[in-house]
Coordinates of C-alpha atoms and ligand atoms in Angstrom, one line a residue:
M1 CA -1.5 -38.5 -24.2
K2 CA -3.5 -36.8 -21.5
T3 CA -5.4 -33.8 -22.6
I4 CA -5.8 -31.0 -20.1
E5 CA -9.4 -29.9 -19.6
F6 CA -9.6 -26.2 -18.8
P7 CA -12.4 -25.0 -16.4
S8 CA -14.9 -22.3 -17.2
G9 CA -15.0 -19.2 -15.1
K10 CA -18.0 -20.7 -13.3
Q11 CA -16.0 -23.8 -12.4
A12 CA -13.2 -21.6 -11.1
F13 CA -15.8 -19.6 -9.1
D14 CA -17.3 -22.7 -7.5
S15 CA -13.8 -24.1 -6.7
V16 CA -12.9 -20.8 -4.9
L17 CA -16.2 -21.1 -2.9
R18 CA -15.1 -24.6 -1.8
Q19 CA -11.9 -23.0 -0.4
R20 CA -13.8 -21.1 2.3
P21 CA -12.4 -23.2 5.2
L22 CA -8.9 -22.5 4.0
A23 CA -9.6 -18.8 3.9
E24 CA -11.1 -18.9 7.3
Q25 CA -8.2 -20.9 8.7
L26 CA -5.6 -18.4 7.3
F27 CA -7.5 -15.4 8.7
N28 CA -7.8 -17.1 12.1
E29 CA -4.0 -17.8 12.1
L30 CA -3.4 -14.1 11.6
V31 CA -5.4 -13.1 14.7
E32 CA -4.0 -15.9 16.8
L33 CA -0.4 -15.2 16.0
S34 CA -0.4 -11.4 16.2
R35 CA -3.2 -10.3 18.5
D36 CA -2.4 -7.1 20.3
P37 CA -3.4 -7.1 24.0
E38 CA -4.5 -3.5 23.6
G39 CA -6.8 -4.3 20.6
G40 CA -6.5 -5.4 17.0
V41 CA -3.4 -7.0 15.6
T42 CA 0.1 -5.7 15.5
R43 CA 2.8 -7.0 13.1
A44 CA 5.6 -4.5 12.8
P45 CA 8.0 -4.8 9.9
Y46 CA 10.6 -7.5 10.6
S47 CA 9.1 -8.2 14.1
P48 CA 8.8 -11.7 15.5
E49 CA 5.0 -11.4 14.9
E50 CA 5.5 -10.7 11.2
T51 CA 8.1 -13.5 10.9
R52 CA 5.8 -16.0 12.6
I53 CA 3.0 -15.3 10.1
H54 CA 5.5 -15.7 7.2
Q55 CA 6.6 -19.0 8.7
R56 CA 3.0 -20.3 9.3
F57 CA 1.7 -19.3 5.9
G58 CA 4.7 -21.0 4.3
D59 CA 4.0 -24.2 6.3
I60 CA 0.3 -24.2 5.2
A61 CA 1.3 -23.5 1.6
E62 CA 3.6 -26.6 1.7
T63 CA 0.6 -28.7 2.8
L64 CA -1.2 -27.3 -0.3
G65 CA 1.6 -28.6 -2.5
L66 CA 3.2 -25.2 -3.2
V67 CA 7.0 -24.7 -3.2
V68 CA 8.1 -22.2 -0.5
T69 CA 11.2 -20.0 -0.9
R70 CA 12.4 -16.8 0.7
D71 CA 14.6 -14.0 -0.6
A72 CA 17.3 -11.8 0.9
M73 CA 14.6 -9.3 2.0
A74 CA 12.9 -12.2 3.9
N75 CA 9.9 -12.0 1.6
T76 CA 8.1 -15.3 1.3
Y77 CA 7.2 -16.9 -2.1
M78 CA 4.7 -19.8 -2.3
T79 CA 4.7 -21.1 -5.8
L80 CA 2.4 -23.3 -7.9
P81 CA 5.0 -24.6 -10.4
G82 CA 4.1 -24.1 -14.1
R83 CA 4.6 -26.3 -17.1
D84 CA 7.4 -24.1 -18.4
P85 CA 9.7 -23.1 -15.5
A86 CA 11.5 -20.7 -17.8
A87 CA 8.4 -18.7 -18.6
K88 CA 7.8 -15.3 -17.1
K89 CA 6.0 -15.8 -13.8
I90 CA 2.8 -14.4 -12.4
L91 CA 3.2 -12.8 -9.0
I92 CA 0.2 -12.4 -6.6
G93 CA 0.8 -10.7 -3.4
S94 CA 0.4 -8.1 -0.7
H95 CA 2.0 -7.3 2.7
L96 CA 1.8 -9.3 5.9
D97 CA 2.9 -6.5 8.3
S98 CA 0.3 -4.2 9.9
V99 CA 0.1 -0.8 11.5
K100 CA 0.0 -0.8 15.3
Q101 CA -3.3 -2.2 16.5
G102 CA -4.5 -2.6 12.9
G103 CA -7.2 -4.8 11.5
N104 CA -6.9 -8.4 10.3
F105 CA -7.4 -7.8 6.6
D106 CA -5.3 -4.9 5.4
G107 CA -2.5 -6.5 3.4
A108 CA -3.0 -10.1 4.6
A109 CA -6.2 -10.5 2.5
G110 CA -4.1 -10.3 -0.6
V111 CA -1.8 -13.1 0.4
V112 CA -4.8 -15.3 1.5
A113 CA -6.4 -14.6 -1.9
G114 CA -3.3 -15.8 -3.7
L115 CA -3.2 -19.0 -1.6
V116 CA -6.9 -19.6 -2.1
A117 CA -6.6 -19.1 -5.9
C118 CA -3.7 -21.6 -6.1
A119 CA -5.6 -24.1 -4.0
A120 CA -8.6 -23.7 -6.3
L121 CA -6.4 -24.2 -9.4
K122 CA -4.9 -27.3 -7.9
E123 CA -8.3 -28.7 -7.0
L124 CA -9.3 -28.2 -10.6
G125 CA -6.2 -30.1 -11.7
I126 CA -4.7 -27.2 -13.5
Q127 CA -1.0 -26.9 -14.1
P128 CA -0.5 -23.4 -15.3
N129 CA 1.7 -22.6 -18.3
C130 CA 4.0 -20.5 -16.0
D131 CA 4.8 -20.4 -12.3
I132 CA 2.2 -18.6 -10.2
S133 CA 3.9 -17.3 -7.0
V134 CA 2.2 -15.9 -4.0
M135 CA 4.4 -13.3 -2.4
G136 CA 4.1 -12.5 1.3
V137 CA 5.6 -9.0 1.2
R138 CA 7.6 -7.6 4.1
A139 CA 7.3 -4.2 5.6
E140 CA 4.8 -2.2 3.5
E141 CA 3.4 0.1 6.2
S142 CA 5.6 3.2 6.0
A143 CA 4.4 4.6 9.3
W144 CA 7.0 2.3 11.1
V145 CA 10.2 3.1 9.2
G146 CA 9.3 6.1 6.9
V147 CA 10.4 4.3 3.7
S148 CA 7.6 3.0 1.4
Y149 CA 7.3 -0.5 -0.1
I150 CA 10.4 -1.9 1.6
G151 CA 9.8 -5.6 0.8
S152 CA 8.6 -5.1 -2.7
R153 CA 11.1 -2.4 -3.7
G154 CA 13.9 -4.4 -2.0
A155 CA 13.0 -7.5 -4.2
L156 CA 13.1 -5.3 -7.3
G157 CA 16.4 -3.7 -6.2
L158 CA 14.7 -0.3 -6.2
L159 CA 15.1 0.9 -2.5
P160 CA 16.4 4.4 -2.2
D161 CA 19.9 5.1 -1.0
G162 CA 20.3 4.8 2.8
A163 CA 17.1 2.7 3.2
F164 CA 18.9 -0.1 5.0
D165 CA 20.1 2.4 7.7
A166 CA 16.6 3.8 8.2
K167 CA 15.4 3.3 11.8
R168 CA 12.1 2.2 13.1
S169 CA 10.2 5.1 14.7
D170 CA 9.3 3.2 17.9
S171 CA 12.3 1.0 18.7
G172 CA 15.0 2.8 16.8
M173 CA 16.1 -0.6 15.2
A174 CA 17.9 -0.1 11.9
L175 CA 16.2 -1.8 9.0
A176 CA 19.3 -3.9 8.2
D177 CA 19.3 -5.3 11.7
G178 CA 15.6 -6.2 11.5
I179 CA 16.0 -7.9 8.1
R180 CA 18.9 -10.0 9.6
A181 CA 16.9 -10.9 12.7
A182 CA 14.1 -12.1 10.4
G183 CA 16.4 -14.5 8.5
G184 CA 17.2 -12.2 5.6
D185 CA 20.5 -10.9 4.3
P186 CA 20.6 -7.1 3.9
D187 CA 24.0 -7.1 2.4
A188 CA 23.0 -9.5 -0.3
A189 CA 19.7 -7.6 -0.8
A190 CA 21.6 -4.4 -1.3
C191 CA 23.6 -5.7 -4.2
K192 CA 21.3 -8.3 -5.8
K193 CA 17.7 -8.1 -6.7
T194 CA 15.3 -11.1 -6.4
F195 CA 14.0 -10.7 -9.9
E196 CA 14.1 -8.3 -12.9
P197 CA 10.8 -6.7 -13.8
S198 CA 11.2 -8.5 -17.1
D199 CA 11.0 -11.9 -15.3
L200 CA 7.5 -11.1 -14.3
R201 CA 4.4 -11.5 -16.5
C202 CA 2.3 -9.4 -14.1
F203 CA 1.7 -8.5 -10.5
L204 CA -1.8 -8.9 -9.0
E205 CA -2.9 -7.5 -5.6
L206 CA -6.2 -7.9 -3.8
H207 CA -6.7 -5.5 -1.0
I208 CA -9.5 -4.3 1.3
E209 CA -10.9 -0.9 0.3
Q210 CA -9.9 1.9 2.5
G211 CA -12.6 4.5 1.6
P212 CA -16.1 3.0 2.2
L213 CA -17.3 3.7 -1.4
L214 CA -18.0 0.0 -2.2
D215 CA -19.9 -0.5 1.0
R216 CA -21.9 2.7 0.4
D217 CA -22.8 1.4 -3.1
G218 CA -23.5 -2.1 -1.9
L219 CA -20.8 -3.6 -4.2
P220 CA -18.6 -6.5 -3.0
V221 CA -15.7 -5.8 -5.4
G222 CA -13.8 -2.9 -7.0
I223 CA -11.4 -3.1 -9.9
G224 CA -8.4 -0.7 -9.4
T225 CA -7.9 2.1 -11.9
G226 CA -4.6 3.3 -10.4
I227 CA -2.6 4.0 -7.4
P228 CA -1.7 7.6 -6.7
G229 CA 1.9 8.8 -6.6
N230 CA 2.9 11.4 -4.1
F231 CA 5.3 14.0 -3.0
R232 CA 5.9 14.5 0.7
F233 CA 7.7 16.9 3.0
P234 CA 8.3 14.7 6.1
E235 CA 10.0 17.5 8.1
A236 CA 9.0 20.9 6.9
R237 CA 9.2 24.0 9.1
V238 CA 7.9 27.6 8.9
L239 CA 10.4 30.0 10.4
G240 CA 9.3 33.4 11.6
E241 CA 10.4 35.3 14.7
Y242 CA 9.4 34.8 18.3
G243 CA 8.1 38.1 19.7
H244 CA 6.3 39.6 22.7
V245 CA 2.5 39.4 22.7
G246 CA 2.4 43.2 22.6
L247 CA 4.0 43.3 19.2
L248 CA 1.8 45.1 16.6
K249 CA 0.3 43.1 13.8
D250 CA 2.5 44.6 11.0
W251 CA 5.6 43.8 12.9
R252 CA 4.9 40.2 13.5
R253 CA 6.5 37.3 11.6
D254 CA 4.1 34.8 13.0
A255 CA 4.8 31.1 12.0
V256 CA 1.4 29.8 13.0
T257 CA -0.7 32.3 11.0
A258 CA 1.6 31.8 8.0
A259 CA 1.3 28.0 8.3
S260 CA -2.4 28.3 8.8
E261 CA -2.8 30.3 5.6
F262 CA -0.9 27.5 3.9
V263 CA -3.3 24.9 5.2
V264 CA -6.3 26.9 4.0
A265 CA -4.7 27.6 0.6
M266 CA -4.0 23.8 0.1
D267 CA -7.5 22.9 1.1
A268 CA -8.9 25.5 -1.4
L269 CA -6.6 24.1 -4.1
W270 CA -8.0 20.6 -3.4
A271 CA -11.6 22.0 -3.7
E272 CA -10.7 23.6 -7.0
W273 CA -9.3 20.3 -8.4
E274 CA -12.2 18.3 -7.1
S275 CA -14.7 20.5 -8.9
A276 CA -12.5 20.3 -12.0
G277 CA -12.8 16.5 -11.8
K278 CA -9.0 16.0 -11.1
P279 CA -8.6 13.6 -8.3
M280 CA -6.0 14.4 -5.6
A281 CA -5.6 14.4 -1.9
C282 CA -3.6 16.6 0.5
T283 CA -2.9 15.7 4.1
I284 CA -1.1 17.8 6.7
G285 CA -0.7 15.1 9.4
E286 CA 1.6 16.8 11.8
F287 CA 1.4 20.5 12.7
T288 CA 3.1 21.7 15.8
T289 CA 4.8 24.6 17.5
N290 CA 8.0 23.9 19.5
P291 CA 6.8 23.0 23.0
E292 CA 10.2 24.1 24.5
L293 CA 9.8 27.6 23.2
H294 CA 6.0 28.2 22.6
A295 CA 3.9 30.0 25.2
M296 CA 0.4 31.6 25.3
T297 CA 1.7 35.1 25.4
K298 CA 4.5 34.8 22.8
V299 CA 4.3 35.3 19.0
P300 CA 5.2 31.9 17.6
G301 CA 8.5 31.9 15.7
E302 CA 8.5 28.3 14.4
L303 CA 6.1 25.7 13.3
R304 CA 6.8 22.1 12.2
F305 CA 4.5 20.3 9.8
T306 CA 4.4 17.4 7.4
L307 CA 2.7 17.4 3.9
D308 CA 1.6 14.5 1.8
V309 CA 0.1 15.3 -1.6
R310 CA -1.1 12.6 -3.9
A311 CA -2.5 12.3 -7.4
Y312 CA -3.1 9.7 -10.1
S313 CA -1.0 11.1 -13.0
S314 CA 2.6 12.3 -12.9
A315 CA 1.6 15.4 -14.9
H316 CA -0.9 16.2 -12.1
L317 CA 1.7 15.6 -9.4
Q318 CA 4.1 17.9 -11.1
E319 CA 1.5 20.7 -11.5
L320 CA 0.5 20.3 -7.8
E321 CA 4.1 20.6 -6.7
T322 CA 4.5 23.8 -8.8
R323 CA 1.3 25.2 -7.3
T324 CA 2.3 24.3 -3.8
L325 CA 5.7 26.1 -4.1
A326 CA 3.9 29.1 -5.6
I327 CA 1.6 29.3 -2.6
I328 CA 4.6 29.0 -0.3
R329 CA 6.4 31.8 -2.0
S330 CA 3.4 34.1 -1.9
I331 CA 3.0 33.6 1.9
E332 CA 6.7 34.1 2.5
E333 CA 6.7 37.4 0.7
R334 CA 3.6 38.8 2.4
R335 CA 4.3 37.5 6.0
G336 CA 8.0 37.8 6.4
V337 CA 8.5 34.1 7.2
R338 CA 10.6 31.4 5.5
F339 CA 9.4 27.8 4.7
E340 CA 12.2 25.3 5.2
L341 CA 10.9 22.3 3.4
G342 CA 13.7 19.8 4.2
K343 CA 13.9 16.7 2.1
T344 CA 11.2 15.7 -0.4
A345 CA 10.1 12.1 -0.6
R346 CA 8.4 10.9 -3.7
A347 CA 6.6 7.8 -4.9
A348 CA 5.7 7.3 -8.6
V349 CA 2.1 6.9 -9.8
G350 CA 1.1 3.2 -10.2
E351 CA -0.7 2.8 -13.5
M352 CA -2.8 -0.3 -13.9
A353 CA -2.6 -2.6 -16.9
P354 CA -5.8 -1.9 -18.9
E355 CA -5.9 -5.4 -20.5
I356 CA -5.9 -7.2 -17.2
S357 CA -8.4 -4.7 -15.5
G358 CA -10.6 -4.9 -18.5
R359 CA -10.7 -8.7 -18.3
F360 CA -11.4 -8.6 -14.6
E361 CA -14.4 -6.4 -15.3
A362 CA -15.7 -8.8 -18.0
I363 CA -15.2 -11.8 -15.8
A364 CA -17.1 -10.1 -13.0
R365 CA -20.0 -9.5 -15.4
E366 CA -19.9 -13.1 -16.7
L367 CA -19.9 -14.5 -13.1
A368 CA -22.7 -11.9 -12.1
I369 CA -20.4 -10.5 -9.4
P370 CA -21.4 -6.8 -8.9
A371 CA -18.3 -4.7 -9.3
R372 CA -17.1 -1.3 -10.5
R373 CA -13.9 0.5 -11.2
I374 CA -12.4 2.5 -8.3
G375 CA -9.2 4.5 -7.7
S376 CA -7.2 3.7 -4.7
P377 CA -6.6 6.7 -2.5
A378 CA -4.0 4.8 -0.5
S379 CA -0.5 3.4 -1.5
H380 CA 0.1 -0.3 -2.2
D381 CA 3.0 -2.6 -3.1
A382 CA 1.4 -2.9 -6.5
A383 CA 2.5 0.7 -7.2
A384 CA 6.2 -0.4 -6.8
F385 CA 5.7 -3.1 -9.4
A386 CA 3.8 -0.8 -11.7
A387 CA 6.5 1.8 -11.4
A388 CA 9.1 -0.8 -12.3
G389 CA 7.2 -1.5 -15.6
V390 CA 5.5 -4.8 -14.5
P391 CA 1.9 -5.0 -15.8
T392 CA -0.1 -4.6 -12.6
A393 CA -3.8 -4.9 -11.6
M394 CA -5.7 -4.6 -8.3
L395 CA -8.9 -5.9 -6.9
F396 CA -10.6 -4.2 -3.9
V397 CA -13.0 -5.8 -1.4
S398 CA -15.7 -3.9 0.3
N399 CA -14.9 -2.9 3.9
A400 CA -17.3 -0.8 5.9
N401 CA -15.1 0.7 8.6
G402 CA -12.0 1.9 6.9
S403 CA -8.7 0.2 7.3
H404 CA -5.8 0.3 9.8
N405 CA -8.1 -0.3 12.7
P406 CA -9.5 -3.3 14.5
A407 CA -13.0 -2.7 13.1
E408 CA -12.1 -3.6 9.5
A409 CA -15.2 -5.3 8.2
M410 CA -14.5 -7.4 5.2
T411 CA -16.9 -10.4 4.8
I412 CA -15.6 -13.8 3.6
D413 CA -18.4 -13.8 1.0
D414 CA -17.1 -10.6 -0.6
F415 CA -13.5 -11.8 -0.3
L416 CA -14.3 -15.0 -2.1
Q417 CA -16.1 -13.2 -4.9
A418 CA -13.1 -10.9 -5.5
T419 CA -10.8 -13.9 -5.3
A420 CA -12.9 -15.8 -7.8
I421 CA -12.4 -13.0 -10.4
M422 CA -8.7 -13.4 -10.0
T423 CA -8.8 -17.2 -10.1
A424 CA -10.9 -17.3 -13.2
W425 CA -8.5 -14.9 -14.9
L426 CA -5.5 -17.1 -13.9
A427 CA -7.3 -20.2 -15.2
E428 CA -7.9 -18.6 -18.6
T429 CA -4.6 -16.8 -18.9
T430 CA -2.4 -19.8 -18.0
R431 CA -3.9 -22.5 -20.3
Ligands
ZN501 ZN1 -2.2 -2.4 3.0

């Protein structure tokens, strides 16, 4: 009987380094197939560009000996079959869509990492004890459709009601039509999930870092401590009363000054939390008077704004929501305005599995790869799996210039080091 030799972490690392040409080829394909004439790359969710990449990555995965399948959400799975096909599978993945004129690494790096890891395991002659599937996730960037984690939550059967009718902000195309055009089946996806959380042993995601902390500290790799949950008001309004510029101060119900007080109060709340060592973030990304009614010599009676508040624990999120509503009530009482918050969107906090993250940290030490733990200020598909109860871990790769722009600056050296940590973990975990 043939005995299987299991490689050391060092052998896994060396094998990953030998996959450099594969990594470079995959990153080149991404640029070639989705270059935006106005700069960077653009792969909108369920666009022909996104579909082309799913197709091309699937073709390359087949040449590596992986088994390629797609689900009703048109997500792509590239699987290294395990010795026991009935065992819970390991899922590695990230998204293949991008923001408009984004960079080449956000999302895609996580899929390339999975393929490089599988190629390295194959080169080492490893047949894992369970399937290892690399998932090319559809439609993660919520800027396009306003629904978060479409591909991953769709696969888990956890999309919110009405998600399939949501429309793309640029083209107005309904999500269901996009899925159909990309070869998926929205009706099937709406009533049947691709897998149960209990079918999955874990979900691993490698992603470029968005804040430049790793670059500042000269570290190639970060090990994720958690993904923030959020609450959002996508269409909030402050309603006061339009008035003549001659109106005395006490008589005014000015929507702009009331909303401005809100902004300053939220910023002060963030400062208070920061000095208390409680991480959070607050973003008011849209803030605008009504151009049809506003004028230089008119007291503004209406202001529209968005709010995104995020934190790393559900208790913190709850406390922040209570504080936010209290700030609003106090402004309403003093300024004679009304806040109409509209619908509230929420995403759960993504807790990372400590046993996997702990091993990642130990492996990094063993392989002399400089790394430290970092929180992710941004949202990732991993949060959808974590919220569904799947043990989840993330690795971040240093990236100097922030993400979602053509200047994303991940080096292949750093990428291969992060991928080596993941691969060594896979090798030891699937003996
Ligand atoms: Zn991303």
